[in-house]
Short mmCIF file of C-alpha atoms and ligand atoms in Angstrom, two decimals:
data_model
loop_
_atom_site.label_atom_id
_atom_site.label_comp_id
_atom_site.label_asym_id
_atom_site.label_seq_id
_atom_site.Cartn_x
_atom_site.Cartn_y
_atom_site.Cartn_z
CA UNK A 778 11.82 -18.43 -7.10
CA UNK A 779 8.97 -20.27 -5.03
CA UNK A 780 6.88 -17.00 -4.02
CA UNK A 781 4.96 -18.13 -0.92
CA UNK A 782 8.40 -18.62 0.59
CA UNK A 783 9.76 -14.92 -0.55
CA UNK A 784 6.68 -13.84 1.21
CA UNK A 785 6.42 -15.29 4.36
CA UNK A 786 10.37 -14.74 4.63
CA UNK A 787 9.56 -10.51 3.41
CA UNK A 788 6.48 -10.38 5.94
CA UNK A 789 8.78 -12.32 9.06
CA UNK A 790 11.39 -9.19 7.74
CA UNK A 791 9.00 -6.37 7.61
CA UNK A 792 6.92 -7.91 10.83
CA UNK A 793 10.53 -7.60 13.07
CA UNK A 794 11.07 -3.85 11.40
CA UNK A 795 8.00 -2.64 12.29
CA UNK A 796 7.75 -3.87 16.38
CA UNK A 797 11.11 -2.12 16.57
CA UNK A 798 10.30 0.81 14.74
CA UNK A 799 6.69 1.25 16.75
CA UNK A 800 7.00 3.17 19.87
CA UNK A 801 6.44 0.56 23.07
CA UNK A 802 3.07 0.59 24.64
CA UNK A 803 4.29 1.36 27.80
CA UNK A 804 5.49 4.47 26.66
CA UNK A 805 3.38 7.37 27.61
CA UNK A 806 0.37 8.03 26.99
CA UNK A 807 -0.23 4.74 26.57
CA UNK A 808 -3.45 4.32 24.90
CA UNK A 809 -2.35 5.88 21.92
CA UNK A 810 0.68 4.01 21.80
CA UNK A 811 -0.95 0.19 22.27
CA UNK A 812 -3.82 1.20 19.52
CA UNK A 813 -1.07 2.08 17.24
CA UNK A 814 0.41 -1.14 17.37
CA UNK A 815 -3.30 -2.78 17.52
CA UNK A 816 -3.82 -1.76 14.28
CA UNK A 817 -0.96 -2.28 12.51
CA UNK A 818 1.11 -5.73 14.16
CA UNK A 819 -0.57 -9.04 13.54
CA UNK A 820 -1.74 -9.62 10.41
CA UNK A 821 -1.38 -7.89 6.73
CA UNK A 822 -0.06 -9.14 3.72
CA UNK A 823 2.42 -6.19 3.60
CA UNK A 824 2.14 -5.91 0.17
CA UNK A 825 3.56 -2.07 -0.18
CA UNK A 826 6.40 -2.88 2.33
CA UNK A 827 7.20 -6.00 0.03
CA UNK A 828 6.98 -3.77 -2.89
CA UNK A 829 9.01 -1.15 -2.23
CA UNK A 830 12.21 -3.53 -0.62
CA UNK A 831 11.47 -5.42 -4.16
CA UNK A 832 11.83 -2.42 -6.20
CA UNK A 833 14.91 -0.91 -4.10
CA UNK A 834 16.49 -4.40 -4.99
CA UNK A 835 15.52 -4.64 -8.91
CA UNK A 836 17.58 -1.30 -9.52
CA UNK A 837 20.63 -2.89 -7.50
CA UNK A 838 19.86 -1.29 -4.01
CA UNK A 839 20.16 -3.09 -0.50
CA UNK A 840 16.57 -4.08 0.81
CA UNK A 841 18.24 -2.91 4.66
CA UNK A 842 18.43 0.62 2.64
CA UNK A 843 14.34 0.44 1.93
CA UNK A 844 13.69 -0.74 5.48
CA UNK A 845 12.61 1.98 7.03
CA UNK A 846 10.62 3.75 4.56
CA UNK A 847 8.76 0.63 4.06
CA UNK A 848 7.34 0.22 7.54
CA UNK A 849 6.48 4.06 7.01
CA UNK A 850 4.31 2.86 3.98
CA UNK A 851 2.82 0.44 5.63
CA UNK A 852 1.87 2.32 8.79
CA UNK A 853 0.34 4.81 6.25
CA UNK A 854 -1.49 1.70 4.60
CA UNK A 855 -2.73 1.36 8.40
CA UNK A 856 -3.70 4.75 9.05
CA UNK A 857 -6.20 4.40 5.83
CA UNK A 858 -7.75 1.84 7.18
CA UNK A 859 -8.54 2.42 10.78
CA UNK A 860 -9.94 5.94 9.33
CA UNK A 861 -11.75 3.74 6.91
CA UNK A 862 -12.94 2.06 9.64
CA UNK A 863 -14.44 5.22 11.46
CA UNK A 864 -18.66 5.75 11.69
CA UNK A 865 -18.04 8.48 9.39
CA UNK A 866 -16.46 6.45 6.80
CA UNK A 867 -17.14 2.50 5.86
CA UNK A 868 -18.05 2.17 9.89
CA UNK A 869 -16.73 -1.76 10.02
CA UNK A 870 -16.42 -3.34 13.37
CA UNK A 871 -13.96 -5.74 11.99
CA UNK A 872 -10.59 -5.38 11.04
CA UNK A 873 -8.01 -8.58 10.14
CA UNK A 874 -10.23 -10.75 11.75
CA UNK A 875 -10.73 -8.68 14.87
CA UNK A 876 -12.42 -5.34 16.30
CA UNK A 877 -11.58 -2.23 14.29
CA UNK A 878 -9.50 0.02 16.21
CA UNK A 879 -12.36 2.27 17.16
CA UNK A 880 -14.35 -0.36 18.26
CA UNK A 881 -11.27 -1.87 20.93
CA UNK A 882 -10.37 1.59 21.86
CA UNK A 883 -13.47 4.29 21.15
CA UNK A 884 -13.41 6.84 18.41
CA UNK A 885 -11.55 9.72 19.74
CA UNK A 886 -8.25 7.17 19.98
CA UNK A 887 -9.36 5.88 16.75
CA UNK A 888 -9.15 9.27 14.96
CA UNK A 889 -6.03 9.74 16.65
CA UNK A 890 -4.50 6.72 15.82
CA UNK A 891 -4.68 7.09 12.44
CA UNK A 892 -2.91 10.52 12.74
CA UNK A 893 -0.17 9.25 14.69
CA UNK A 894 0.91 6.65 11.90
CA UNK A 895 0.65 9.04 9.08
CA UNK A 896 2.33 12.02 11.20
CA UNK A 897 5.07 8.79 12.66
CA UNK A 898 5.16 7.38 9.06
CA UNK A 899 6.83 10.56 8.04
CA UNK A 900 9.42 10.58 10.80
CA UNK A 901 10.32 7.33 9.62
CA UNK A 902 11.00 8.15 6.19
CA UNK A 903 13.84 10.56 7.55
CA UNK A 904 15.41 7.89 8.56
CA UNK A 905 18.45 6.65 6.75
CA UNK A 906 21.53 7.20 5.40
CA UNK A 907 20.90 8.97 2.38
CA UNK A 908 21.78 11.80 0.43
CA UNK A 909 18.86 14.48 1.98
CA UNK A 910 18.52 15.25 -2.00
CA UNK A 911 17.02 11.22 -2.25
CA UNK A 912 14.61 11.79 1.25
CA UNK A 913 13.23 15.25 -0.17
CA UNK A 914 12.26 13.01 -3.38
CA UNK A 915 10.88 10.03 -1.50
CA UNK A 916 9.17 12.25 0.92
CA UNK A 917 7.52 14.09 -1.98
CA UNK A 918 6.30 11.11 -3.84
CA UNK A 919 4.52 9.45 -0.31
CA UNK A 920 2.69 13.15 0.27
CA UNK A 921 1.54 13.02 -3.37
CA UNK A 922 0.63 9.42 -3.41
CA UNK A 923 -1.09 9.87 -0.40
CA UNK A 924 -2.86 13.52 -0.75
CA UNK A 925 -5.66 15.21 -2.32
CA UNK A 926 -4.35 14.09 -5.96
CA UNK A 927 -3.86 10.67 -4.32
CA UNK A 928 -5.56 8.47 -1.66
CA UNK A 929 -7.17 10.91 0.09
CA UNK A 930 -8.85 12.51 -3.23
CA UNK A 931 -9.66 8.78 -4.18
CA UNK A 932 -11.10 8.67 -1.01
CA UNK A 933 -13.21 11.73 -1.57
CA UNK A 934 -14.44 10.88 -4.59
CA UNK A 935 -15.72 7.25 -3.13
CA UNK A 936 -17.58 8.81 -0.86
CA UNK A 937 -19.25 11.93 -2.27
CA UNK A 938 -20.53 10.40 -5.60
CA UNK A 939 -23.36 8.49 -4.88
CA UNK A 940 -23.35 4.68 -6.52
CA UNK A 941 -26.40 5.68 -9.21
CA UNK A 942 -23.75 8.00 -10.26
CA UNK A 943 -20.49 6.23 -10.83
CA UNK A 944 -19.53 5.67 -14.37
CA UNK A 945 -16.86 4.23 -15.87
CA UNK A 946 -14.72 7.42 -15.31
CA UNK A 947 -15.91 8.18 -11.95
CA UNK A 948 -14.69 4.34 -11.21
CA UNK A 949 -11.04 4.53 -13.02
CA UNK A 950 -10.20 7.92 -10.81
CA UNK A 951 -11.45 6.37 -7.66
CA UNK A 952 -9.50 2.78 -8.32
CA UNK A 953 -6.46 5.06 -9.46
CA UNK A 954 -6.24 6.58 -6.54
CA UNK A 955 -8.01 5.78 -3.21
CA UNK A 956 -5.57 2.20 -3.59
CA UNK A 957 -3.51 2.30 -6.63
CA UNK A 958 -1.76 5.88 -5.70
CA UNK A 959 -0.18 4.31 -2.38
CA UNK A 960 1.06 1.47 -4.32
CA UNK A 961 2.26 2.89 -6.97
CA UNK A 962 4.36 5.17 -4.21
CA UNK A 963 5.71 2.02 -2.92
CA UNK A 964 7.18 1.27 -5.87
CA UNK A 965 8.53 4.58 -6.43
CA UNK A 966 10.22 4.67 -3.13
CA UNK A 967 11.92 1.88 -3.10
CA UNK A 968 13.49 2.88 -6.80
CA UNK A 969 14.62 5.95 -5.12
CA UNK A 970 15.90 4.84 -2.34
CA UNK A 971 17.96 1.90 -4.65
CA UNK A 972 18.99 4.62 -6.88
CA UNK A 973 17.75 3.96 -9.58
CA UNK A 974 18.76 5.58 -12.99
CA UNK A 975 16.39 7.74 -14.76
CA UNK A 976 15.23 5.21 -17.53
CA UNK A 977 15.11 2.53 -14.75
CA UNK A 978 12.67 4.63 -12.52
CA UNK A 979 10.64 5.41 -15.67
CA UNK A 980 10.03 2.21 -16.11
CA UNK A 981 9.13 1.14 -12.43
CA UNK A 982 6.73 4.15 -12.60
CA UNK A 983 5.15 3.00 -15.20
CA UNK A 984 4.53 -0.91 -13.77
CA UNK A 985 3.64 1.02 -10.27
CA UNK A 986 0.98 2.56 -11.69
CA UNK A 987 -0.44 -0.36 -13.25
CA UNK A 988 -0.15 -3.01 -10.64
CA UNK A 989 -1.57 -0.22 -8.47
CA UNK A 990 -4.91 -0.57 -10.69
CA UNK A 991 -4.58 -4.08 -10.98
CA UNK A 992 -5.12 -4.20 -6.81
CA UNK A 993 -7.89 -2.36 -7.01
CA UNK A 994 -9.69 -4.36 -9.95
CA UNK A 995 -8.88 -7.44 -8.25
CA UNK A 996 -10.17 -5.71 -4.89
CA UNK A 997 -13.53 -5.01 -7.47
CA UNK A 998 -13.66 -8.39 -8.54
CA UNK A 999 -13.17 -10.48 -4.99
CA UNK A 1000 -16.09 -7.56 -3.55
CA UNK A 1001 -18.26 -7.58 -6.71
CA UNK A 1002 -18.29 -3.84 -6.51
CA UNK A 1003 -16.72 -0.58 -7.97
CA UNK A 1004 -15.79 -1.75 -11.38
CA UNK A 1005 -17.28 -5.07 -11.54
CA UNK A 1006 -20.86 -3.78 -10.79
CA UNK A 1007 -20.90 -1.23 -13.70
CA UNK A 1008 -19.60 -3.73 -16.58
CA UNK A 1009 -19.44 -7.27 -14.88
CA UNK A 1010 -16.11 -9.52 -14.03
CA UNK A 1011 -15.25 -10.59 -17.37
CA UNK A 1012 -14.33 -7.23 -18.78
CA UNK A 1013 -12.72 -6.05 -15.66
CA UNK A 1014 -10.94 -9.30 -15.03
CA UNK A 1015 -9.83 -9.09 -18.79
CA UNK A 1016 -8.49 -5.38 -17.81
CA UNK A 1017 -6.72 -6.13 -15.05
CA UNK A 1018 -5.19 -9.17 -16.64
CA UNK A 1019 -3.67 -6.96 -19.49
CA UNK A 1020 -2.48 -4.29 -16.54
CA UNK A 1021 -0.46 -7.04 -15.37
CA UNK A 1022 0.82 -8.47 -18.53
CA UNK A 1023 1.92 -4.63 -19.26
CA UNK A 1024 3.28 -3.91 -16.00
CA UNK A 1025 5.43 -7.30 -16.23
CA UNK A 1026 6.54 -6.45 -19.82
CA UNK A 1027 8.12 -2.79 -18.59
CA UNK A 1028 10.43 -4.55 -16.17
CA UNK A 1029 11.89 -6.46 -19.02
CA UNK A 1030 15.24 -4.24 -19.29
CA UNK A 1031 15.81 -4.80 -15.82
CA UNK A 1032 16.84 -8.29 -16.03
CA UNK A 1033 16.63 -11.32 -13.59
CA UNK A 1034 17.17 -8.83 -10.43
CA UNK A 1035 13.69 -7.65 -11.00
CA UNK A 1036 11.90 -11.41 -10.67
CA UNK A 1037 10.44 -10.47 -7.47
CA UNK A 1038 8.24 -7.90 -9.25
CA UNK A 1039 7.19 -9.62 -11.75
CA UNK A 1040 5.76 -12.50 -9.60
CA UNK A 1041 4.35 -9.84 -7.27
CA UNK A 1042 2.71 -8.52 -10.21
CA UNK A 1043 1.08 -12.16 -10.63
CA UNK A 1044 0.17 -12.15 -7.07
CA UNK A 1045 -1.50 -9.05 -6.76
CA UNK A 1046 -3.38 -10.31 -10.29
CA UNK A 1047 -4.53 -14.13 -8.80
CA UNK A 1048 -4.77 -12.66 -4.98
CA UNK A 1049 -7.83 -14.39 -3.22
CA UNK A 1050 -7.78 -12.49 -0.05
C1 GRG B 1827 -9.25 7.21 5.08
C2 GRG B 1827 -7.72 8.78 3.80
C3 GRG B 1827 -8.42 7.51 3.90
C4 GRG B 1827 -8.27 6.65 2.91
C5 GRG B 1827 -8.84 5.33 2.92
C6 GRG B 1827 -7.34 2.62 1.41
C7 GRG B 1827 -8.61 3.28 1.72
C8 GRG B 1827 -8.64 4.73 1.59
C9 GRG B 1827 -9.68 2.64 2.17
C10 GRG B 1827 -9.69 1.19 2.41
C11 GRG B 1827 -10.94 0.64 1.88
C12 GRG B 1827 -10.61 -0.62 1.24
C13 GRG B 1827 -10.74 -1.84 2.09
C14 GRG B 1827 -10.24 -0.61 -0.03
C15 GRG B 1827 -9.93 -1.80 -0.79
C16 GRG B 1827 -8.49 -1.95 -1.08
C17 GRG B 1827 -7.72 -2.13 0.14
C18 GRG B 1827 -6.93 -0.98 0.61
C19 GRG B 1827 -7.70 -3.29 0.75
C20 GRG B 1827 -6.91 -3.56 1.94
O1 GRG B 1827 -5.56 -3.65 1.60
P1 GRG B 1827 -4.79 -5.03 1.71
O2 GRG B 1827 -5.52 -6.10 0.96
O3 GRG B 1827 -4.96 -5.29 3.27
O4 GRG B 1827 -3.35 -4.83 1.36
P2 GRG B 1827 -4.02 -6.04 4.31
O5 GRG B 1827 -4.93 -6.30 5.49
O6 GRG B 1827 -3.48 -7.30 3.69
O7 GRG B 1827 -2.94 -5.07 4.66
#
């Protein structure tokens, strides 16, 4: 499997999914609707869309069956980061290379923007054809991935503990969650949504939750912060390297159909960008 070509060929798939499934910017009002796709067309590795099409696909599902909730992930993905973005928050003027949205369109839009993709994200995930048993589930693991025990509370935790404060543990539940939770829902989705058995989804859990880490150590590592500023890059690089390892090892019962993982897993481990 030659992985730069899965990707560009997943991105090109996810890319087409998500101008259709945007509303069109002439639709009114029309700033919102032109900031929304500002922020999220263009470029983006779509790493939690590939993700959760890989893991529908592993477990024997239909990537066209993950479709839809993975644009909603990565609108969600996009919401973070234009909020990120905000004054109150990191306050970056950049974003993929060009203004942040609150910098092209002012901060009230900005705000708002991010709204609209997390409050659009979840009319998204209602669509498909699947039992309303599997959307309650998937639905239920994006709001925890994404809430106060997830992103959000990662987020939280970033910014009210001051950086002479962070230890090691302070560190692990902000890595865990401000990045790894909406990852680690990715991969949880897109096992639902393939229907995967119980043992199966266990298992996909299990190498969510690491190569959710594993971004954010990497993340630590390419920044020289979080993590790597506490203890240094060998030890963290060391960490994240056994993540992987781990996270490949627990897709091992799931046979050739879960390659895709594994060399995401690799990716997400050697990522430069
Ligand atoms: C505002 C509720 C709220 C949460 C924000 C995700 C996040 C929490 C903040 C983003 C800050 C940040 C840049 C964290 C580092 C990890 C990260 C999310 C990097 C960007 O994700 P990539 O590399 O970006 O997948 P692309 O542009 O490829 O989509």
């Amino acid at each position: 499997m030659d992985l730069k070509s899965y990707l560009k060929r997943r991105q090109n798939l996810i890319n087409r999914a998500l101008e259709r499934a945007l509303p069109p910017s002439q639709a009114v009002p029309i700033s919102i609707h032109r900031a929304m796709r500002y922020s999220v067309l263009g470029e983006g590795k779509r790493i939690r869309p590939i993700l959760a099409l890989a893991a529908c696909e592993a477990v024997g599902g239909k990537a066209s069956d993950a479709l839809h909730a993975a644009c909603a992930l990565e609108l969600i993905h996009a919401y973070s980061l234009v909020h990120d973005d905000l004054p109150a928050m990191d306050d970056d003027d950049f974003r993929r290379g060009k203004p942040s949205c609150h910098k092209k369109f002012g901060e009230a839009i900005g705000i708002l923007t991010g709204d609209a993709l997390l409050t659009y994200a979840f009319e998204l995930l209602t669509r498909a054809n699947h039992d309303a048993s599997v959307h309650l589930k998937v639905i239920q693991e994006v709001a925890r991935g994404i809430g106060t025990e997830g992103m959000i509370g990662g987020q939280v935790a970033d910014v009210a503990i001051p950086n002479r404060r962070l230890n090691a543990q302070a560190i692990e539940f902000i890595n865990r969650r401000k990045t790894g939770a909406l990852i680690s829902a990715s991969v949880r989705v897109g096992a639902l949504l393939g229907r995967a058995k119980p043992e199966s989804y266990r298992l996909l859990c299990k190498y969510g939750d690491q190569i959710g880490l594993v971004f954010q150590l990497v993340d630590d590592l390419l920044d020289k912060d979080g993590a790597v500023r506490l203890s240094g890059k060998e030890p963290v690089r060391r960490r994240a390297e056994a993540l992987a390892h781990s996270a490949i090892s627990a897709l091992e019962p799931l046979g050739h159909r879960a390659e895709p993982l594994r060399q995401l897993a690799r990716f997400i481990l050697t990522r430069t960008s």
